[in-house]
Amino acid sequence: MIFKRPSSSDSAPSDSAVEQMVRSHRLRPLELLPWIVVVGAYFVFPEYLPLGSQILIMILFAISLDLILGYAGIITLGHSALFGVGAYAAGIYALHVTGEPLSGLVVAAVAAGIVGFVSGLVILRTHGLTLLMLTLAITFLIAELANKAGFITGGADGLQGIAMQEIFGQFRFDMFGRTAYVYSAVVLFLVWLFARLLVHSPFGRSLTGIRENVTRMHAIGTPVRKRLVTVYTISAMLAGLAGGLLTHTTQFVGLSVLSFERSGEIVIMLILGGIGRLYGAFVGAAVYMIAQDELAKADPVFWYFWIGLLLVLIVMFARGGILGLVDQALRLVRRKP
Amino acid sequence: MDVFFSASISILFHGLAFAMVLYIISVGLSVTMGLMGFANLAHGVFAMAGGYLTTTAMNTYGVPFGFALVFAAVAVALLSVVLERFLYARLYGAGELEQVLFTIGLIFMAVAVVRYIWGPLPQRMLLPAALSGQIDFGFRSFPTYRTFLIAISLVLIVVLWLGIERTNFGAQVRAAVDNRRMAESLGINTGRLFTLTFALGSGLAALGGGLGADILAIHPAYAFEYLVYFLMVVAVGGLGSIRGPFVAAVLLGVSDTAFKYLVPEVGAFVIYIAVIGLLLWRPAGLFGRA
C-alpha cells in the first residue's frame, strides 16, 4: 500500500469513474502553469539561472523517480546510482570522445539504462526491506567502483576539465548560465511530454494496478515482472539523462553524484511535492532547492534537522505532500457553496 | 604456511569481533521486522546513541566502563519506548513507504542533533586499563579488548537465545512472529509485547554501539554509514529470525575483514556482490520463510 493517488481529474463527483479515466490524459490548462513559470523565471531572475538549471535537472530526476516510486510502487534508496552513472558516462564521453552535448546525453541515458536494466533484473526479484537493502548495496557498489577506478573516473578528485562544445554547433554554454538553463528546460519539457504519455498509457495504468494490487494483476495475466523491469529501465534512462545534464551544465563530475544523501534528497523532494502525480516533482524540487539555497548556507547542520522533521510531519499529517494539501484545500473551498 | 595460518587466525579473530557487534546491533531490527513488519531504518540511531552515551559517560564523567554500558542501554531503551508509543505505533498499519520515510526523517534529525551536541569528529573510546593491551593465549597473543568483546557477546547471545526459547515472554514473541492474529486470539497482549521487544532490541543496539565503538567509530554519519551493514545482516539472515542474523553476521564479519585485509583495493566490493548473489539464490535470506 502506498500513498493514495488522488484522482487526477478535477471533474464533478457525478462523473463516472470510466469517464474520468477516459479524460484524464487530456491536457488541462493548469498543467501549463509550470511551463509559464519556467519561461517567466528566465526573464525575471536572470541572476539566478545557474540555480534555475539545477532545479530543472532535479525536477527531471524526481520525475524519473516518480515513475517507479509513485506509479509502480518500487521503494528505492538507490536512485542516485543511476543518476551518477549518467553523470559519469557523460563526463567520460566528453573528455575522451567528443564534447558534443546531444550525443553525450544519449550516451548518459543508455549507460544508465543498461545499469538500470541489469540491476532491475536483480532487485525486482525481492521486495520490502530486502529490495531496499539491495538498492542501497548497488549504490554503494557503484560509488566504490567510481572511487577505486581513479584512472577513468578521477577517483575522489572527480572528472575535471570537461569542455562542452556548442549545442547544434550554435549555442555556446555561457558564463551566465543562459544556455544551460534553456538546454535543461527543453530536455525537461520533452521528458515531461514522454512521461505524461507513459503514465496515461495502458502500460502506465498497469503499473498503478501492480502498485495497488499485485495479486490481481498476476491473476488477470499481466506480466508483472516484465512491466516492472521495463519501467525501472525507463526510469534509469531518465535519471541518467538528468545526470548527464548536470555534467554538461556544471562541467564537473564528483563522487557526490553517487551518494546515498542524493538518493535520500531526491526521495524527499518527491514526497514533499506529492507522489504519483507527475507535478509533485516540479513543486517539491523547486521548493526544496530554493529553501536549501536560502537556509542551508546559514546553518547546514540544522538544515538536515528541519528536513528530517519535515519528513516526519509529512508522513504523520500530510501524506500527499504540498499538492495533496492544495487538493484538500480546494475540496474544502468547493464544498462550501 | 606459517604466515598463512597466522593471517587466517587474525582474520577469523577480528572478523568474529566485528560479527558480534553487527549481530548484537542488528538482532533487534530483525525481530522488529518479523513482529511488526516495521521497516525501521532508524535502528542504527539507537546504536549510535548508545555509543555516544557510553563514550561521554566514560570520557567526561569518568563512569566505569561497565556502568556506562548499562546506563547507555537502559537510557536508550527508555527513549525507544517513548518513541515507539508516540510515533512508531501510529505507523504499524501504514505502508512500507511511510515507514521508510518516517525512519529516514528520524535519522536526519538524529544526525543533526548529534552533530550539534558532539561536533563532527569521531568520539574516542578510552578503554579501562584492564582491557587494553594484549592477552597471551600461549600460541599467540590477541588484543585484550577484542577478546573480551567476543566473550561478553557470546554470553549475551546465549542469554538472549535461552530467553527466547525458555521463558514465557520468549514463547509469546515467537508465537506473535509466527502468527500475530492467532497469538492475539489466544490472549497475548501483542501491543505490550511490541513495546517490550522494541525496547529490548533498541537497548541491545545501544549496547552493541557502546561495545563496538572501537570497531564501528562513533561519528554523526554512523546511522547512515553502517545502515547497509545492518540491513545486509537482517536480509541475509532472514527477516524475523533470531539465529539467521547470527550466521549472516559471522559470514559478513569474517569475509568483510578477510577481503579488506587481503585485497584492500577491492575493499567492500566483494561483500556487496556476494550479498546480491546470495539473495538471488535465496530471496528470503538463509533462514527466512519465503
XYZ file of C-alpha atoms in Angstrom:
627
model
C 0.000 0.000 0.000
C 1.359 3.335 -0.967
C 0.246 6.939 -0.735
C -3.138 7.115 -2.386
C -3.050 8.943 -5.641
C -5.981 11.339 -5.738
C -7.993 11.031 -8.925
C -6.161 13.181 -11.394
C -9.274 14.648 -12.921
C -10.904 17.535 -11.106
C -14.289 16.890 -12.654
C -17.541 16.986 -10.735
C -18.239 13.985 -8.491
C -21.185 12.944 -10.681
C -18.797 11.755 -13.407
C -18.414 8.048 -13.647
C -15.029 6.539 -12.993
C -14.831 5.458 -16.617
C -15.301 8.995 -17.878
C -12.591 10.156 -15.517
C -10.253 7.507 -16.850
C -11.005 8.433 -20.443
C -10.491 12.131 -19.865
C -7.526 12.067 -17.530
C -4.960 12.110 -20.339
C -6.281 15.347 -21.829
C -4.176 18.385 -21.217
C -5.704 20.688 -18.662
C -4.868 24.407 -18.670
C -3.364 24.130 -15.172
C -0.749 21.729 -16.463
C 0.821 24.547 -18.430
C 1.411 26.571 -15.272
C 4.858 25.027 -14.534
C 5.983 25.944 -18.035
C 4.812 29.523 -17.676
C 6.925 29.655 -14.509
C 9.924 28.064 -16.238
C 9.795 30.565 -19.115
C 8.961 33.511 -16.850
C 11.845 32.765 -14.463
C 14.300 33.116 -17.328
C 13.331 36.766 -17.763
C 12.502 37.702 -14.169
C 15.503 36.168 -12.349
C 18.420 36.364 -14.806
C 20.940 36.300 -11.935
C 19.556 33.018 -10.582
C 19.794 30.999 -13.790
C 22.534 28.614 -12.535
C 20.286 27.678 -9.580
C 17.400 27.520 -12.041
C 19.078 24.903 -14.203
C 19.939 22.883 -11.077
C 16.254 22.941 -10.158
C 15.205 21.860 -13.654
C 17.657 18.948 -13.513
C 16.371 17.890 -10.103
C 12.795 18.051 -11.426
C 13.802 15.725 -14.238
C 15.473 13.397 -11.732
C 12.399 13.498 -9.485
C 10.096 12.676 -12.425
C 12.217 9.621 -13.182
C 11.848 8.566 -9.550
C 8.113 9.226 -9.579
C 7.660 6.686 -12.381
C 8.984 3.842 -10.236
C 8.201 5.061 -6.719
C 4.922 6.867 -7.273
C 3.398 4.874 -10.091
C 4.897 1.408 -9.790
C 5.401 1.494 -6.011
C 9.044 0.340 -6.052
C 10.638 1.818 -2.939
C 14.254 2.598 -3.710
C 17.004 4.436 -1.900
C 19.464 3.885 -4.715
C 18.259 6.148 -7.457
C 21.411 8.246 -7.280
C 23.341 5.248 -8.635
C 21.588 5.670 -11.980
C 21.887 9.455 -11.886
C 25.587 9.091 -11.135
C 26.177 6.547 -13.891
C 24.624 9.019 -16.336
C 26.744 11.857 -14.985
C 29.978 9.873 -15.194
C 29.135 8.443 -18.622
C 28.521 11.954 -19.962
C 31.729 13.217 -18.355
C 33.927 10.395 -19.624
C 32.399 10.677 -23.078
C 33.023 14.425 -23.171
C 36.621 14.014 -22.033
C 37.647 11.106 -24.232
C 35.342 11.097 -27.242
C 33.766 14.418 -28.027
C 32.327 17.418 -26.212
C 29.237 17.365 -28.389
C 26.371 17.568 -25.864
C 23.419 15.843 -27.538
C 25.230 12.603 -28.299
C 26.566 12.895 -24.730
C 23.010 12.843 -23.407
C 22.270 9.728 -25.433
C 25.366 8.059 -24.015
C 24.351 9.043 -20.465
C 20.828 7.678 -20.899
C 21.966 4.429 -22.497
C 24.657 3.801 -19.872
C 22.222 4.385 -17.023
C 19.597 2.336 -18.848
C 21.923 -0.657 -19.079
C 22.808 -0.437 -15.389
C 19.131 0.020 -14.569
C 18.115 -2.993 -16.635
C 20.700 -5.305 -15.094
C 20.176 -4.106 -11.529
C 16.409 -4.144 -12.099
C 16.571 -7.819 -13.031
C 18.282 -8.453 -9.698
C 16.439 -6.248 -7.235
C 12.920 -6.739 -8.584
C 13.046 -10.396 -7.621
C 12.774 -9.307 -3.999
C 10.520 -6.920 -2.159
C 10.257 -4.894 1.016
C 13.269 -4.401 3.220
C 15.410 -6.743 1.117
C 14.721 -4.746 -2.031
C 15.559 -1.564 -0.193
C 18.816 -3.050 1.059
C 19.740 -4.185 -2.450
C 19.182 -0.710 -3.895
C 21.498 0.622 -1.182
C 24.077 -2.102 -1.794
C 24.118 -1.410 -5.534
C 24.577 2.312 -4.900
C 27.491 1.686 -2.547
C 28.920 -0.807 -5.033
C 28.875 1.700 -7.892
C 30.163 4.524 -5.690
C 33.025 2.275 -4.565
C 33.742 1.414 -8.205
C 33.887 5.097 -9.151
C 36.114 5.777 -6.158
C 38.562 2.954 -6.885
C 38.667 3.216 -10.681
C 40.508 6.539 -10.468
C 42.255 6.092 -13.838
C 38.956 6.654 -15.627
C 36.723 8.428 -13.081
C 39.318 10.636 -11.402
C 38.533 8.973 -8.046
C 37.968 11.384 -5.180
C 39.082 14.375 -7.288
C 36.300 13.827 -9.780
C 36.352 14.492 -13.503
C 37.800 17.887 -14.218
C 38.455 19.867 -17.359
C 35.311 18.869 -19.197
C 34.835 21.261 -22.124
C 31.495 21.219 -23.857
C 31.010 22.187 -27.481
C 28.153 24.355 -28.718
C 24.710 22.767 -28.871
C 23.908 22.096 -32.555
C 27.188 23.885 -33.180
C 25.310 27.115 -32.440
C 24.711 27.793 -28.765
C 27.737 28.164 -26.507
C 27.470 27.435 -22.782
C 27.865 30.987 -21.477
C 29.083 32.021 -18.047
C 25.684 33.426 -17.016
C 24.080 30.016 -17.427
C 21.555 31.154 -20.027
C 22.272 28.355 -22.480
C 22.431 25.809 -19.659
C 19.013 26.920 -18.424
C 17.329 26.775 -21.810
C 19.051 23.475 -22.602
C 17.825 21.904 -19.323
C 14.348 23.361 -19.814
C 13.990 21.922 -23.318
C 15.175 18.474 -22.254
C 12.841 18.568 -19.248
C 9.927 19.597 -21.474
C 10.500 16.644 -23.809
C 10.816 14.251 -20.874
C 7.629 15.658 -19.354
C 5.743 15.038 -22.618
C 7.076 11.494 -22.693
C 6.372 10.762 -19.011
C 2.848 12.151 -19.356
C 2.214 9.924 -22.336
C 3.636 6.964 -20.443
C 1.616 7.269 -17.251
C -1.666 7.697 -19.125
C -0.973 4.790 -21.456
C -2.276 1.280 -20.737
C 1.273 0.473 -19.665
C 1.184 3.274 -17.077
C -2.221 2.130 -15.854
C -0.942 -1.399 -15.381
C 1.853 -0.007 -13.174
C -0.705 1.619 -10.906
C -2.527 -1.709 -10.841
C 0.645 -3.514 -9.788
C 1.183 -0.962 -7.038
C -2.341 -1.258 -5.700
C -2.937 -4.984 -6.017
C -0.193 -7.132 -7.385
C -2.070 -10.409 -6.877
C -4.958 -9.261 -9.004
C -2.620 -8.087 -11.750
C -0.990 -11.513 -11.764
C -4.432 -13.088 -11.906
C -5.552 -11.105 -14.952
C -2.415 -12.136 -16.772
C -0.241 -9.025 -16.564
C 3.438 -9.898 -16.951
C 4.231 -8.131 -13.670
C 7.970 -8.632 -13.524
C 8.448 -7.661 -17.142
C 6.475 -4.467 -16.610
C 8.455 -3.588 -13.510
C 11.823 -4.208 -15.158
C 10.684 -2.145 -18.155
C 9.634 0.849 -16.085
C 12.759 0.542 -13.963
C 14.892 0.694 -17.101
C 12.968 3.672 -18.477
C 13.289 5.445 -15.146
C 17.011 4.663 -15.096
C 17.439 6.210 -18.550
C 15.665 9.384 -17.451
C 17.752 9.542 -14.271
C 20.854 9.101 -16.439
C 19.655 11.937 -18.631
C 19.385 14.144 -15.554
C 22.901 13.132 -14.518
C 24.217 13.871 -17.998
C 22.579 17.293 -17.926
C 24.244 18.035 -14.609
C 27.637 17.144 -16.087
C 27.044 19.309 -19.139
C 25.845 22.343 -17.225
C 28.411 22.230 -14.409
C 31.259 20.711 -16.479
C 32.346 18.673 -13.484
C 31.533 15.264 -12.009
C 32.341 14.343 -8.411
C 31.668 11.304 -6.253
C 28.773 13.126 -4.579
C 26.527 12.374 -7.587
C 26.521 8.762 -6.393
C 25.980 9.430 -2.713
C 23.284 7.978 -0.533
C 22.428 11.543 0.551
C 21.485 12.390 -3.013
C 19.176 9.370 -3.176
C 17.588 10.455 0.079
C 17.243 14.057 -1.061
C 15.503 13.176 -4.292
C 13.018 10.981 -2.428
C 12.380 13.853 -0.025
C 11.828 16.318 -2.875
C 9.310 13.994 -4.479
C 7.464 13.303 -1.225
C 7.441 16.991 -0.402
C 5.748 17.849 -3.685
C 3.419 14.879 -3.832
C 3.962 11.401 -5.134
C 2.449 9.610 -8.129
C 1.153 12.744 -9.826
C 3.993 13.928 -12.049
C 3.695 17.526 -10.873
C 4.857 16.761 -7.365
C 8.338 16.580 -8.867
C 8.078 20.177 -10.050
C 6.764 21.595 -6.794
C 8.935 19.502 -4.483
C 12.239 20.018 -6.287
C 11.675 23.754 -6.648
C 10.650 24.284 -3.015
C 13.456 22.080 -1.670
C 16.206 23.596 -3.801
C 15.170 27.192 -3.132
C 14.799 26.549 0.596
C 18.181 24.837 0.642
C 19.756 27.759 -1.192
C 18.337 30.191 1.357
C 18.597 28.207 4.593
C 21.428 25.729 4.257
C 24.068 28.399 3.771
C 23.266 29.897 7.143
C 23.240 26.631 9.083
C 23.940 23.414 7.185
C 23.713 21.231 10.298
C 20.251 22.318 11.263
C 19.088 22.259 7.691
C 19.141 18.458 7.990
C 17.253 18.611 11.250
C 14.439 20.579 9.651
C 14.384 18.267 6.636
C 14.051 15.279 8.947
C 11.300 16.931 10.951
C 9.505 17.906 7.751
C 9.623 14.306 6.578
C 8.158 13.045 9.857
C 5.411 15.674 9.743
C 4.539 14.860 6.123
C 4.214 11.161 6.964
C 2.118 11.886 10.038
C -0.150 14.605 8.718
C 0.163 15.356 5.009
C 0.822 12.193 3.045
C 0.010 13.783 -0.296
C 2.750 16.381 0.061
C 2.229 20.019 -0.917
C -0.014 19.194 -3.872
C -2.060 16.890 -1.634
C -2.612 19.787 0.755
C -3.643 22.002 -2.155
C -6.136 19.339 -3.244
C -7.611 19.169 0.256
C -7.866 22.929 0.483
C -9.603 23.097 -2.892
C -12.037 20.404 -1.845
C -12.897 22.342 1.316
C -13.481 25.521 -0.651
C -15.659 23.764 -3.226
C -17.813 22.032 -0.644
C -18.951 25.376 0.730
C -21.235 26.981 -1.824
C 52.422 -21.895 5.626
C 53.010 -20.309 8.980
C 52.275 -16.852 7.591
C 49.104 -18.150 6.021
C 47.992 -19.777 9.261
C 48.689 -16.711 11.338
C 46.866 -14.459 8.865
C 43.822 -16.744 8.907
C 43.751 -16.668 12.693
C 43.896 -12.877 12.715
C 41.150 -12.578 10.124
C 38.974 -15.060 11.959
C 39.517 -13.289 15.262
C 38.891 -9.738 14.094
C 36.098 -10.882 11.804
C 34.412 -12.588 14.733
C 34.677 -9.459 16.889
C 33.109 -7.420 14.069
C 30.404 -10.062 13.612
C 29.461 -9.941 17.304
C 28.954 -6.189 17.183
C 26.927 -6.490 13.977
C 24.732 -9.204 15.450
C 24.038 -7.503 18.760
C 23.068 -4.329 16.944
C 21.010 -5.981 14.204
C 19.086 -8.674 16.041
C 16.582 -6.105 17.319
C 15.952 -4.930 13.771
C 15.233 -8.467 12.641
C 12.737 -9.025 15.438
C 11.015 -5.663 14.882
C 10.716 -6.548 11.224
C 9.345 -10.016 11.961
C 6.984 -8.984 14.743
C 5.534 -5.783 13.424
C 6.570 -5.829 9.792
C 8.099 -2.459 10.508
C 10.954 -1.296 8.278
C 12.863 0.583 10.958
C 15.766 2.142 9.086
C 16.453 4.305 12.142
C 17.606 1.268 14.122
C 21.211 2.429 13.726
C 20.284 5.629 15.559
C 19.832 3.614 18.764
C 23.257 2.057 18.323
C 24.730 5.492 17.660
C 23.018 6.936 20.734
C 24.372 4.039 22.786
C 27.875 4.717 21.529
C 27.694 8.436 22.291
C 26.222 7.919 25.752
C 28.798 5.285 26.637
C 31.801 7.290 25.489
C 30.524 10.513 27.034
C 29.758 8.879 30.377
C 33.257 7.423 30.441
C 35.318 10.269 28.996
C 33.541 13.254 30.528
C 32.090 11.915 33.763
C 34.584 9.157 34.475
C 31.921 6.461 34.846
C 33.462 2.961 34.817
C 33.106 1.097 31.527
C 30.560 -1.493 32.684
C 28.254 1.035 34.313
C 28.490 3.327 31.306
C 27.370 0.499 29.036
C 24.426 -0.439 31.243
C 23.442 3.195 31.652
C 23.521 3.745 27.871
C 21.490 0.614 27.162
C 18.826 1.452 29.755
C 18.608 5.104 28.714
C 18.238 4.213 25.041
C 15.681 1.503 25.814
C 13.581 4.033 27.747
C 13.893 6.601 24.973
C 12.840 3.991 22.446
C 9.710 3.186 24.462
C 8.697 6.839 24.263
C 9.341 6.927 20.516
C 7.552 3.632 19.994
C 4.431 4.633 21.921
C 4.077 8.128 20.456
C 5.392 7.763 16.912
C 6.141 4.241 15.677
C 2.872 2.790 16.945
C 0.927 5.177 14.744
C 2.519 3.686 11.649
C 2.187 -0.054 12.320
C -0.658 -0.431 9.862
C 0.779 2.054 7.381
C 2.504 1.231 4.137
C 6.157 0.483 3.760
C 6.897 3.810 2.117
C 5.517 5.755 5.068
C 7.641 3.710 7.462
C 10.748 4.191 5.371
C 10.214 7.948 5.072
C 9.417 8.364 8.734
C 12.508 6.485 9.851
C 14.733 8.338 7.377
C 13.352 11.548 8.829
C 14.347 10.297 12.280
C 17.880 9.565 11.047
C 18.248 13.044 9.567
C 17.122 14.602 12.848
C 19.351 12.376 14.951
C 22.388 13.148 12.795
C 21.782 16.890 13.139
C 21.255 16.694 16.907
C 24.363 14.575 17.425
C 26.466 16.908 15.309
C 25.145 19.860 17.254
C 25.961 18.337 20.644
C 29.162 16.395 19.965
C 30.536 18.004 16.817
C 31.624 16.301 13.616
C 34.655 14.397 14.929
C 34.561 10.722 15.954
C 34.397 10.002 19.693
C 37.406 8.464 21.356
C 36.997 5.242 23.277
C 39.199 5.288 26.383
C 39.395 1.667 27.420
C 39.950 0.741 31.077
C 43.494 -0.382 31.797
C 42.438 -3.976 32.444
C 41.021 -4.269 28.948
C 43.757 -2.572 26.939
C 46.901 -4.223 25.711
C 47.359 -7.809 24.631
C 46.414 -11.090 26.179
C 48.619 -14.143 25.734
C 46.948 -17.429 24.789
C 50.148 -19.453 24.670
C 50.366 -19.984 20.920
C 49.913 -16.254 20.224
C 48.515 -13.120 21.777
C 45.366 -11.159 20.935
C 44.154 -7.658 21.776
C 42.501 -7.941 25.187
C 39.550 -5.735 24.382
C 38.510 -7.685 21.294
C 38.821 -10.939 23.217
C 36.624 -9.502 25.956
C 34.198 -8.256 23.295
C 33.803 -11.698 21.753
C 33.424 -13.375 25.159
C 30.839 -10.968 26.561
C 28.903 -11.010 23.293
C 28.740 -14.788 23.301
C 27.412 -14.704 26.857
C 24.809 -12.123 25.851
C 23.774 -14.167 22.838
C 23.373 -17.351 24.878
C 21.244 -15.458 27.423
C 19.167 -13.971 24.615
C 18.602 -17.319 22.930
C 17.736 -19.034 26.209
C 15.366 -16.193 26.964
C 13.620 -16.572 23.625
C 13.485 -20.377 23.855
C 12.763 -20.987 27.521
C 10.820 -18.096 29.010
C 7.156 -17.284 28.768
C 7.977 -13.914 27.236
C 10.128 -15.568 24.571
C 7.370 -18.005 23.736
C 4.947 -15.125 23.302
C 7.381 -13.340 20.976
C 7.830 -16.475 18.874
C 4.085 -17.020 18.730
C 3.469 -13.443 17.624
C 6.151 -13.632 14.925
C 4.676 -16.838 13.560
C 1.077 -15.713 13.545
C 0.104 -12.458 15.152
C -3.657 -12.803 14.867
C -3.628 -16.285 16.319
C -1.444 -15.053 19.162
C -3.888 -12.234 19.820
C -6.809 -14.639 19.836
C -5.034 -16.655 22.490
C -4.980 -13.606 24.711
C -1.440 -12.413 24.196
C -1.270 -8.651 24.564
C 0.663 -8.012 21.368
C 0.709 -4.244 21.789
C 2.606 -4.553 25.069
C 4.740 -7.309 23.579
C 5.755 -4.999 20.728
C 6.754 -2.230 23.082
C 8.820 -4.566 25.257
C 10.508 -6.213 22.294
C 11.207 -2.872 20.695
C 12.795 -1.622 23.902
C 14.837 -4.801 24.232
C 16.047 -4.562 20.626
C 16.936 -0.882 21.000
C 18.703 -1.492 24.303
C 20.744 -4.268 22.701
C 21.577 -1.991 19.782
C 22.784 0.659 22.230
C 24.885 -1.958 23.990
C 26.315 -3.030 20.637
C 27.043 0.579 19.738
C 28.882 1.114 23.025
C 30.756 -2.206 22.987
C 31.645 -1.790 19.355
C 32.732 1.869 19.500
C 36.237 0.552 18.946
C 35.239 -1.133 15.655
C 32.396 0.994 14.274
C 33.630 4.508 15.005
C 31.068 6.732 16.728
C 30.547 9.759 14.493
C 27.492 11.702 13.280
C 27.057 9.793 9.997
C 27.026 6.450 11.911
C 23.332 5.743 11.364
C 23.676 6.259 7.606
C 27.070 4.750 7.054
C 26.510 1.386 8.716
C 22.833 1.094 7.825
C 23.616 -1.055 4.824
C 25.579 -3.478 7.041
C 22.695 -3.840 9.499
C 20.257 -4.330 6.639
C 22.502 -6.902 4.994
C 22.726 -8.902 8.217
C 18.952 -8.899 8.571
C 18.158 -9.576 4.907
C 20.709 -12.361 4.556
C 19.713 -13.909 7.881
C 16.020 -13.833 7.117
C 13.505 -11.348 8.497
C 12.116 -12.199 11.892
C 14.697 -14.841 12.590
C 16.847 -14.762 15.729
C 19.555 -17.185 14.686
C 19.657 -16.344 10.983
C 21.215 -12.928 11.584
C 23.889 -14.588 13.733
C 25.016 -16.814 10.878
C 24.747 -13.853 8.495
C 26.755 -11.610 10.826
C 29.541 -14.185 11.156
C 29.689 -14.725 7.387
C 29.629 -10.998 6.726
C 32.039 -10.016 9.504
C 34.655 -12.625 8.677
C 34.520 -12.223 4.894
C 34.488 -8.424 5.094
C 37.551 -8.492 7.344
C 39.231 -11.038 5.090
C 38.791 -9.034 1.907
C 39.781 -5.743 3.494
C 42.891 -7.428 4.888
C 43.919 -9.491 1.864
C 42.815 -7.356 -1.082
C 42.303 -3.809 0.168
C 41.967 -2.496 -3.420
C 38.615 -4.179 -3.914
C 37.558 -3.461 -0.344
C 33.881 -3.822 0.407
C 33.199 -4.718 -3.196
C 33.167 -8.465 -2.908
C 30.784 -8.324 0.040
C 28.146 -6.413 -1.861
C 28.411 -8.770 -4.830
C 28.280 -11.812 -2.549
C 25.189 -10.478 -0.784
C 23.483 -9.714 -4.092
C 24.330 -13.188 -5.371
C 23.121 -14.843 -2.190
C 19.811 -13.013 -2.294
C 19.351 -14.004 -5.942
C 19.694 -17.585 -4.822
C 17.533 -17.208 -1.702
C 15.462 -14.017 -1.870
C 14.080 -14.579 1.637
C 17.530 -14.945 3.189
C 19.244 -18.012 4.644
C 16.723 -18.724 7.379
C 13.736 -16.745 6.177
C 10.394 -18.156 5.242
C 9.583 -17.293 1.666
